[in-house]
Coordinates of C-alpha atoms and ligand atoms in Angstrom, one line a residue:
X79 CA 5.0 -31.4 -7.6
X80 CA 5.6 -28.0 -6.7
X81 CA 7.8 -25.4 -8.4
X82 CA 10.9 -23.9 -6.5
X83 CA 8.9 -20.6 -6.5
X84 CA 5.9 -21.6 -5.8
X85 CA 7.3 -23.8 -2.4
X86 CA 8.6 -20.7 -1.3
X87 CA 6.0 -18.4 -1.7
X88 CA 3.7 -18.1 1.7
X89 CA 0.2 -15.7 1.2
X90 CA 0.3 -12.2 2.0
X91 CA 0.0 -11.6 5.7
X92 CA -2.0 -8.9 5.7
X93 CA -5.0 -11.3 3.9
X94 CA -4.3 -14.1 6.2
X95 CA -4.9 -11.9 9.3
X96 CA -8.3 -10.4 7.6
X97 CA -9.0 -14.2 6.8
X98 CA -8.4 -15.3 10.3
X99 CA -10.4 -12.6 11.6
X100 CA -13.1 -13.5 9.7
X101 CA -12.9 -17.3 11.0
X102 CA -12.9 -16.2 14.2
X103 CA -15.8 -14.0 13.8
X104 CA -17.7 -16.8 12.4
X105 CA -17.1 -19.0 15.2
X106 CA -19.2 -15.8 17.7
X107 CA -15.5 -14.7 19.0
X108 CA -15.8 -10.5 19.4
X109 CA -12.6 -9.9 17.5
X110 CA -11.1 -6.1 17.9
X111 CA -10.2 -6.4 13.9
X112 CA -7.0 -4.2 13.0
X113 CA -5.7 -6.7 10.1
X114 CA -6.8 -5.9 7.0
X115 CA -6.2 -2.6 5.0
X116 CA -9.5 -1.7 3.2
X117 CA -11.7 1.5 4.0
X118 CA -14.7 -0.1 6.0
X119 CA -17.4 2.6 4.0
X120 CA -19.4 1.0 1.1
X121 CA -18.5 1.9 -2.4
X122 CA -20.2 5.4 -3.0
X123 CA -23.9 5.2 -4.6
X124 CA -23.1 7.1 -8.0
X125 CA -20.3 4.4 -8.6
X126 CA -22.1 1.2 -7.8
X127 CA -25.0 2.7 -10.4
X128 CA -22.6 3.3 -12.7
X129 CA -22.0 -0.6 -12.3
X130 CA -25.6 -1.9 -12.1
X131 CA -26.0 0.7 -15.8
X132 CA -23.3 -1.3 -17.1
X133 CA -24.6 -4.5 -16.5
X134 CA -28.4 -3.5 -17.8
X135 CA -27.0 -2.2 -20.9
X136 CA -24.9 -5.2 -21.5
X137 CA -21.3 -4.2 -21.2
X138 CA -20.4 -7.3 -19.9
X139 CA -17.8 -8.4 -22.7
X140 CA -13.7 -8.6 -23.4
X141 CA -12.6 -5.0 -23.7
X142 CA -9.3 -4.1 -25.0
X143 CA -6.7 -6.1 -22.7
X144 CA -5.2 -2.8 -21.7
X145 CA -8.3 -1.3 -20.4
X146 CA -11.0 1.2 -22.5
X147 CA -10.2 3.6 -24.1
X148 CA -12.7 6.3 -21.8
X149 CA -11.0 4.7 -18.2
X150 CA -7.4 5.8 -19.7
X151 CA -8.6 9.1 -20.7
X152 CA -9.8 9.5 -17.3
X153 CA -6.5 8.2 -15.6
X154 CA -4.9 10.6 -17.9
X155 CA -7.1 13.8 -16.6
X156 CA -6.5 12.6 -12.9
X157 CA -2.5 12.8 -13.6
X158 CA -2.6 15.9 -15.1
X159 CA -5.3 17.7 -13.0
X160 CA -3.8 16.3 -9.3
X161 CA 0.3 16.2 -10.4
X162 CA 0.4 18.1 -13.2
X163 CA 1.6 15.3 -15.2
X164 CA 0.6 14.6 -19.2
X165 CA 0.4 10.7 -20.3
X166 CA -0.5 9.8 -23.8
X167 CA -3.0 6.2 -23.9
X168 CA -0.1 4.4 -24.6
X169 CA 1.8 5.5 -21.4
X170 CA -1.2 4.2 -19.4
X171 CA -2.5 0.7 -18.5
X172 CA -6.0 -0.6 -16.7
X173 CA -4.8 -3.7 -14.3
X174 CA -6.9 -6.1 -12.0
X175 CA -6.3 -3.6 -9.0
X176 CA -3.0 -2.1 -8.0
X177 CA -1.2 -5.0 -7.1
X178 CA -1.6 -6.7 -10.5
X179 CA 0.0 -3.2 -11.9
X180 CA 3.2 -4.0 -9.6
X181 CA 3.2 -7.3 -10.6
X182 CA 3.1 -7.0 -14.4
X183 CA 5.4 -4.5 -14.1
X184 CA 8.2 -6.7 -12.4
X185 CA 7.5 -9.5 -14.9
X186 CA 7.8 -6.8 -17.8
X187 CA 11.6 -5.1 -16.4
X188 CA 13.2 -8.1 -14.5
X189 CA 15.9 -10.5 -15.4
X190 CA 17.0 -13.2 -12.9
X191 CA 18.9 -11.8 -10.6
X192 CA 18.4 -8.1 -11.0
X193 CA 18.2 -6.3 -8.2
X194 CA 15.5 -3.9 -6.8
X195 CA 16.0 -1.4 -3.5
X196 CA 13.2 -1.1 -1.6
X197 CA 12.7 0.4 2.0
X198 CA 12.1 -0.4 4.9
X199 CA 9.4 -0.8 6.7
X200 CA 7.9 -2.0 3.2
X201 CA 4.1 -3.3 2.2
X202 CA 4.7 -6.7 2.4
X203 CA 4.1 -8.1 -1.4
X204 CA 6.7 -6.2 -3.2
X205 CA 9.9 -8.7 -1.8
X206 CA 7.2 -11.7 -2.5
X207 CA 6.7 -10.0 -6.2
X208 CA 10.3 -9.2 -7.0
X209 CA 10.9 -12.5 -6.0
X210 CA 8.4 -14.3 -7.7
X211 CA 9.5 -12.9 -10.8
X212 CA 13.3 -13.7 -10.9
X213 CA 14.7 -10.6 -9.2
X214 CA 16.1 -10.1 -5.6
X215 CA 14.5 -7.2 -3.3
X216 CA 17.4 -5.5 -1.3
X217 CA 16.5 -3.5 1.7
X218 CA 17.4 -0.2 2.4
X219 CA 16.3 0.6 6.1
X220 CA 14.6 3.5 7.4
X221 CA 14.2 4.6 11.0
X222 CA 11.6 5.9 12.9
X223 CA 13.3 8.9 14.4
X224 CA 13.5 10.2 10.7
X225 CA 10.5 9.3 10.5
X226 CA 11.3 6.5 7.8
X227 CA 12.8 9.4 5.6
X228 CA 15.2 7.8 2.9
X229 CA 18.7 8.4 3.6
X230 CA 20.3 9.3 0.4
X231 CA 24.1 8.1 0.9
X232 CA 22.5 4.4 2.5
X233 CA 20.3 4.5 -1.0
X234 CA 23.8 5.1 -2.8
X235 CA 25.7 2.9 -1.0
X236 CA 23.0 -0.3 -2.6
X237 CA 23.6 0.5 -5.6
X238 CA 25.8 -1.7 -8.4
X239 CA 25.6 -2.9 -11.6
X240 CA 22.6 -5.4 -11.2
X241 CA 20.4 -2.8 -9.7
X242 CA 17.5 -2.4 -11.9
X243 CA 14.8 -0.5 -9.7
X244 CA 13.7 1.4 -6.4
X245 CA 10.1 1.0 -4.9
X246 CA 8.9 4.2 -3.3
X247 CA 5.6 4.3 -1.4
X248 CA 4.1 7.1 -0.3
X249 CA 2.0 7.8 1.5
X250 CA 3.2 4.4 3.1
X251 CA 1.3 1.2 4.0
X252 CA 2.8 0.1 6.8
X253 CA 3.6 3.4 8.4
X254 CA 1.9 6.3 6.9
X255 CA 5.3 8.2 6.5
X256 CA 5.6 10.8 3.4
X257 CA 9.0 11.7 1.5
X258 CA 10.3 15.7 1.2
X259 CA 10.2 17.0 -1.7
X260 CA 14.3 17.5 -1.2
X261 CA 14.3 13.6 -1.0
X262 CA 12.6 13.3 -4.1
X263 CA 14.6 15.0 -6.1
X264 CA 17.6 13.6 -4.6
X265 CA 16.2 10.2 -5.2
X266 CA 15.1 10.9 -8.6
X267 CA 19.2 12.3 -9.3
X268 CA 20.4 8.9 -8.2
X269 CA 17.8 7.4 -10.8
X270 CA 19.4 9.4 -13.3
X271 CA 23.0 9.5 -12.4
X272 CA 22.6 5.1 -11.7
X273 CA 20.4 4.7 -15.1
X274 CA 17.3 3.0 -12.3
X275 CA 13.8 2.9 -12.9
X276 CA 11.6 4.4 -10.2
X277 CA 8.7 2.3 -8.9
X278 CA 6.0 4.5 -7.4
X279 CA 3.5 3.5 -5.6
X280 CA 1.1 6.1 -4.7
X281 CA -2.5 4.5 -4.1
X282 CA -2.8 6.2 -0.9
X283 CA -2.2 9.4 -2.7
X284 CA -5.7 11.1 -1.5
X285 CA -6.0 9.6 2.1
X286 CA -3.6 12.5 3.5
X287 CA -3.5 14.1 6.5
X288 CA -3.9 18.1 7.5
X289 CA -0.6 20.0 5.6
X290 CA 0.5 17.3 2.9
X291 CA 0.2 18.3 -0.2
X292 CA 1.2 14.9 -2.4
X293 CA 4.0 14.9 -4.9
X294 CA 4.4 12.7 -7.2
X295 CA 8.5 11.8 -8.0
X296 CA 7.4 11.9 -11.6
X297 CA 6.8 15.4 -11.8
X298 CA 10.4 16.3 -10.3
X299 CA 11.5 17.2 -14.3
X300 CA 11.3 15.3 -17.5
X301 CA 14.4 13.1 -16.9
X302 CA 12.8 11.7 -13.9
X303 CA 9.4 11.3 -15.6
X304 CA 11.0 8.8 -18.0
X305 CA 12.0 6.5 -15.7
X306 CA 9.4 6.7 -13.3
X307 CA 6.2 4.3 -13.6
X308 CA 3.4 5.4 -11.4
X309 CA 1.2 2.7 -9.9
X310 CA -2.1 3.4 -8.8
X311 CA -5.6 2.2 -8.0
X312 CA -8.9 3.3 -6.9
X313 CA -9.0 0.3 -4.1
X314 CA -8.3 2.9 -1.1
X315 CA -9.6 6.4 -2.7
X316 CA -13.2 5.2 -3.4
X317 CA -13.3 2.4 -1.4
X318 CA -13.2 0.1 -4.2
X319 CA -11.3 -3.4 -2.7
X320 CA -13.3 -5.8 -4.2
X321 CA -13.4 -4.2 -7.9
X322 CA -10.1 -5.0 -8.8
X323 CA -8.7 -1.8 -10.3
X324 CA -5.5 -0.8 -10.7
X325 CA -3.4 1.6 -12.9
X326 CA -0.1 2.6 -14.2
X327 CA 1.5 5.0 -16.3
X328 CA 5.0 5.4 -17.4
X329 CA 7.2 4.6 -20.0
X330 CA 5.3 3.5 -23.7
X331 CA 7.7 0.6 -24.2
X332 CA 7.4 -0.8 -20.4
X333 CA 3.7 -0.4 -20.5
X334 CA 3.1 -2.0 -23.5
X335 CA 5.2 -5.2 -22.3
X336 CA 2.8 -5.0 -19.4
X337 CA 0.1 -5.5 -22.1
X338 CA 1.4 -7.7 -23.1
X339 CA 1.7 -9.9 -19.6
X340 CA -1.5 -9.0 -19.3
X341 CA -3.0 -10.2 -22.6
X342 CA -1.5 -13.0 -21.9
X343 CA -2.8 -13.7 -18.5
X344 CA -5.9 -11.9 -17.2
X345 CA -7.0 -10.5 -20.5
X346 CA -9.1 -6.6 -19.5
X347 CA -9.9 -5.9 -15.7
X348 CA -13.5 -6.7 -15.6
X349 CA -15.5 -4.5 -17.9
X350 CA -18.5 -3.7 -15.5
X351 CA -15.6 -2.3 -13.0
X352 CA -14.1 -0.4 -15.5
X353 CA -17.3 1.7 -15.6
X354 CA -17.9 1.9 -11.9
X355 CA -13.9 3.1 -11.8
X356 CA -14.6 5.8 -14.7
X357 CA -17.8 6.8 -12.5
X358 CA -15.1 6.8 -9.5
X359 CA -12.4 9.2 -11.5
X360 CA -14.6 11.9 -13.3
X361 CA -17.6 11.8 -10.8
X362 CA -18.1 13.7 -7.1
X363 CA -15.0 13.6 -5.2
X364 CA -17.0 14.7 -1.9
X365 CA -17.0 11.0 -0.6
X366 CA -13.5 11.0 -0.6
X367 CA -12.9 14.3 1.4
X368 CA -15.6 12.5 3.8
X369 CA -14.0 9.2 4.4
X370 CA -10.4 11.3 5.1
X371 CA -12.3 13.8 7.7
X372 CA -13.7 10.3 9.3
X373 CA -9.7 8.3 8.8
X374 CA -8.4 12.0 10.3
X375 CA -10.8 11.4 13.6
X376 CA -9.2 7.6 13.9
X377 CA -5.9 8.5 13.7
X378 CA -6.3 11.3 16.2
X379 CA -7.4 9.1 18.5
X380 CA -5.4 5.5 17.9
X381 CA -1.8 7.4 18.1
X382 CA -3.3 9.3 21.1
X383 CA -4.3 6.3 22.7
X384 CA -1.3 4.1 21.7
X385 CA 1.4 6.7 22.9
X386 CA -0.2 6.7 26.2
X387 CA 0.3 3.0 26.6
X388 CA 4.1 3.4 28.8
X389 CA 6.7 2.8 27.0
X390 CA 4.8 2.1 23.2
X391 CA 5.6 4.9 20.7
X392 CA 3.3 5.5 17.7
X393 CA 4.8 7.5 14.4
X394 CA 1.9 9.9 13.5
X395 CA 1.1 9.2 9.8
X396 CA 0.8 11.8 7.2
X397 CA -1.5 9.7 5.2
X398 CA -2.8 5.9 4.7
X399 CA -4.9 4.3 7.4
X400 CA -2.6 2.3 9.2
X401 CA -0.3 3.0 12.3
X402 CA 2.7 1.2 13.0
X403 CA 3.8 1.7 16.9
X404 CA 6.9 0.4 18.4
X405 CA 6.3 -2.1 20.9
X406 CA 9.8 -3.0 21.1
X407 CA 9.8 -2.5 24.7
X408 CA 7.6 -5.3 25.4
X409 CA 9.9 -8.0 23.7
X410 CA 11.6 -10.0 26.4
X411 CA 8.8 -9.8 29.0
X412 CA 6.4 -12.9 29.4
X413 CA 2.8 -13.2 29.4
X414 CA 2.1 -16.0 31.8
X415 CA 4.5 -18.8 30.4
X416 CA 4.5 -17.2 27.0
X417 CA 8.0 -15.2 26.1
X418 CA 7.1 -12.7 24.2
X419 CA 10.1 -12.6 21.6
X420 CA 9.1 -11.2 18.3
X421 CA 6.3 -9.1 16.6
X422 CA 4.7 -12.4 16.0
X423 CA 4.5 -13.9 19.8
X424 CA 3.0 -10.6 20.5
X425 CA 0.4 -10.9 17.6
X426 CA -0.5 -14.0 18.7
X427 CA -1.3 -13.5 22.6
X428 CA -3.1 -10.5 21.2
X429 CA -5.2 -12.6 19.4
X430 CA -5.0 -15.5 21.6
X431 CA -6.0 -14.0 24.4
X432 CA -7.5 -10.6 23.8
X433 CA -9.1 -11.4 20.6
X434 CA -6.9 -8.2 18.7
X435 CA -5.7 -8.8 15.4
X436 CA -2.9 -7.2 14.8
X437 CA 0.4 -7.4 11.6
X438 CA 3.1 -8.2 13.1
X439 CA 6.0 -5.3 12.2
X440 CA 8.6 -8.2 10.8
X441 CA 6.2 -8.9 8.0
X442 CA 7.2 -5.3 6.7
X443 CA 10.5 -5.5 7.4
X444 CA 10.6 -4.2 11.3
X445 CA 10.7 -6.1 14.3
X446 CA 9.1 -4.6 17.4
X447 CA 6.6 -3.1 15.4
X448 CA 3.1 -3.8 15.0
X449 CA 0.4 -2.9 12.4
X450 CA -3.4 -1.7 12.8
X451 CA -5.4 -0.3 10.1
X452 CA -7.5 2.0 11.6
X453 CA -10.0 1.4 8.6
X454 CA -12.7 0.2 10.9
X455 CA -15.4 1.7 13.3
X456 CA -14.6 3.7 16.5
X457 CA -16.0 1.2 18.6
X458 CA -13.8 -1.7 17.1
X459 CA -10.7 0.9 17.9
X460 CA -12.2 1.9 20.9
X461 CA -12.5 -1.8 22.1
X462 CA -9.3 -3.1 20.9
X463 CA -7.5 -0.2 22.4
X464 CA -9.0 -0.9 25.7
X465 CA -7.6 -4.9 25.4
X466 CA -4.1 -4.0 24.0
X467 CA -3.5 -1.7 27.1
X468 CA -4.6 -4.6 29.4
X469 CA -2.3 -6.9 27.3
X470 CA 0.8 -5.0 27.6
X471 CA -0.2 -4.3 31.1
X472 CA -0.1 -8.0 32.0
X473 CA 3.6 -8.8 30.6
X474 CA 5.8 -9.5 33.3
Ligands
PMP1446 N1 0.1 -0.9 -2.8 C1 0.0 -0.8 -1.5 C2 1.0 -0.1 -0.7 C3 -1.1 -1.4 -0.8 O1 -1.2 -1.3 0.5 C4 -2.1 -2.1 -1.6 C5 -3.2 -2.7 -0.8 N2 -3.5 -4.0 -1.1 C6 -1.9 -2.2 -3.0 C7 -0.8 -1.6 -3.5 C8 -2.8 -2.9 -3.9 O2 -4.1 -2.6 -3.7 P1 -5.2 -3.2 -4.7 O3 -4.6 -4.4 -5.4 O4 -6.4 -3.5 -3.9 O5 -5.5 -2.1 -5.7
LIG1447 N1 -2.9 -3.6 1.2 C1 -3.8 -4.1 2.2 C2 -3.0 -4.4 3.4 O1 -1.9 -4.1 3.5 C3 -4.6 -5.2 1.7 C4 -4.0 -6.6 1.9 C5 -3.1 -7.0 0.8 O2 -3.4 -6.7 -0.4 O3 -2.1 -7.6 1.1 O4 -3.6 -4.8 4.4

């Protein structure tokens, strides 16, 4: 019944942990929730106005697929005033949140079998996406004592003929890592030199950390511009999950094929969000310096916490809200009968019997590791801290 793609598809991870959570939570169980990736503050009051305007003066029809006109202008000033970087309309394109943006733009550049580089650790839907569309994700691995820095001769040494793309993500969901500027440009000669297109993926752009300043690869030089497409969102800036949008900019002829897709498919995002995300863009930016003060406090204390645990090492993240500790150390041990043998064994006594939820690392591509988003309360982090020291503790 089923198509080969669709039999080997499974759902994201990341949702089925925030889905379990929520099932378990329904059922009276005190879950310590560290699963799903989405800022825990309400959408700021001057955009959800914006919204309830738009649907009391009737904007509630098809808008251009594309997006308006007046949310493209907007994306426009953003790229120019925070990177410097000038689009034209038709080098920009409203999605159904960020991840539709990477998806159209996979349907709209890959043939079967082309191949696109993406590091490691990587958010977990680009493989699934690359995949889903024909092409075949390649892995280029990054370590934590480089602190998931690309290395430039590994990059070279993936490249061949049927190499069509690299994913860069950064600031990075699952570890919160940044790229030099050195390996930007280094990255972006390879582009070049190899003829790639550069997928960047920088929706956590404004959640940073004390000293980084975000650059975007686009605005290396003109050569690298061309072949870069941005994607983008304003999901994790304005705590916007649930109103789907996304947006990309790059190349006019790419773009437009994404139109395309998306005329196609989804028609426009929804046109009430496309107000509350223009509200988002060109109105006060103080509730996003707020929630990064409040992410800043979290982190401090999670990667704290976690590297006090003996043996577990946490990466300190430039940016995003997640951490991604080793816990490598406790793989082999047991937990009563349980041997504790992967990222996932340990996810699930965490859950099982401490009522954490937790990613497990080898969904992004690292075993040993494990995901929280600290995008949740003090208490929940203070709590679920508390239950994963008595956890490891208890491995014999
Ligand atoms: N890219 C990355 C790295 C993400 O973590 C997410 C979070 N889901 C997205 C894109 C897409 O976000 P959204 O679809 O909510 O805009
Ligand atoms: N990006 C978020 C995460 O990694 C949301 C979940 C998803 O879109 O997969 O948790």
């Amino acid at each position: 019944m089923l198509s080969t793609r669709a039999k080997s598809l499974k759902p994201s991870p990341t949702l089925a942990i925030s889905a379990m959570e929520k099932t378990l939570k329904a059922k009276g169980i005190d879950v310590a929730g560290f699963g799903a990736g989405e800022p825990d503050f309400p959408t700021p009051d001057h955009i959800k106005e914006a919204a309830i305007k738009a649907i009391n003066d009737n904007f509630t029809r098809y808008t251009p697929a594309t997006g308006t006109d007046e949310l493209k202008d907007a994306v426009m000033d953003k790229f120019k005033r925070d990177n410097g970087l000038s689009y034209t309309r038709e080098e920009v394109i409203i999605t159904c949140g960020g991840k539709h943006a990477l998806f159209n733009l996979f349907q709209a550049i890959l043939d079967d079998g082309d191949e696109v580089i993406i590091p490691v650790p990587y958010w977990v839907s680009y493989p699934a996406m690359v995949e889903l569309c024909g092409g075949k994700p390649v892995f280029l691995e990054t370590y934590e004592e480089d602190e998931f820095e690309i290395d430039v001769k590994r990059l070279k040494s993936l490249v061949n003929p049927r190499t069509k793309a690299i994913v860069l993500n950064y600031p990075s969901n699952p570890a919160g890592s940044v790229y030099s500027t050195k390996t930007l440009e280094e990255v972006g000669k390879i582009a070049v030199e190899k003829n790639l297109l550069i997928i960047s993926d920088e929706i956590y752009e404004k959640i940073a950390y004390e000293g980084y300043n975000h650059i975007s690869i686009a605005s290396i030089d003109e050569k690298v511009k061309e072949r870069t497409i941005i994607c983008h969102g304003v999901s994790k800036t304005y705590s916007m999950t649930g109103w789907r949008i996304g947006f990309a900019a790059g190349n006019k002829d790419i773009i437009k094929a994404m139109g395309n897709i998306q005329s196609q498919s989804t028609s426009n995002p929804t046109s009430i969000s496309q107000v509350a995300a223009l509200a988002a863009l060109t109105g006060p930016q103080e509730p996003v310096k707020q929630m990064v003060a409040e992410f800043l406090k979290r982190r401090d204390y999670i990667v704290r916490e976690l590297n006090a645990i003996p043996d577990i090492k946490c990466f300190n993240p430039k940016g995003a809200f997640y951490v991604f500790p080793n816990f490598s150390s406790a793989l082999g041990k047991k937990h009563g009968d349980k041997m504790i043998n992967s990222s996932t064994s340990l996810t699930e006594v965490l859950l099982e019997s401490y009522h954490v939820a937790v990613v497990p690392g080898v969904e992004f591509g690292k075993e040993g590791y494990l995901r929280l988003s600290f995008a949740t309360s003090m208490d929940v982090i203070e709590k679920g801290l508390k239950r994963i020291k008595e956890a490891i503790s208890s491995l014999k």
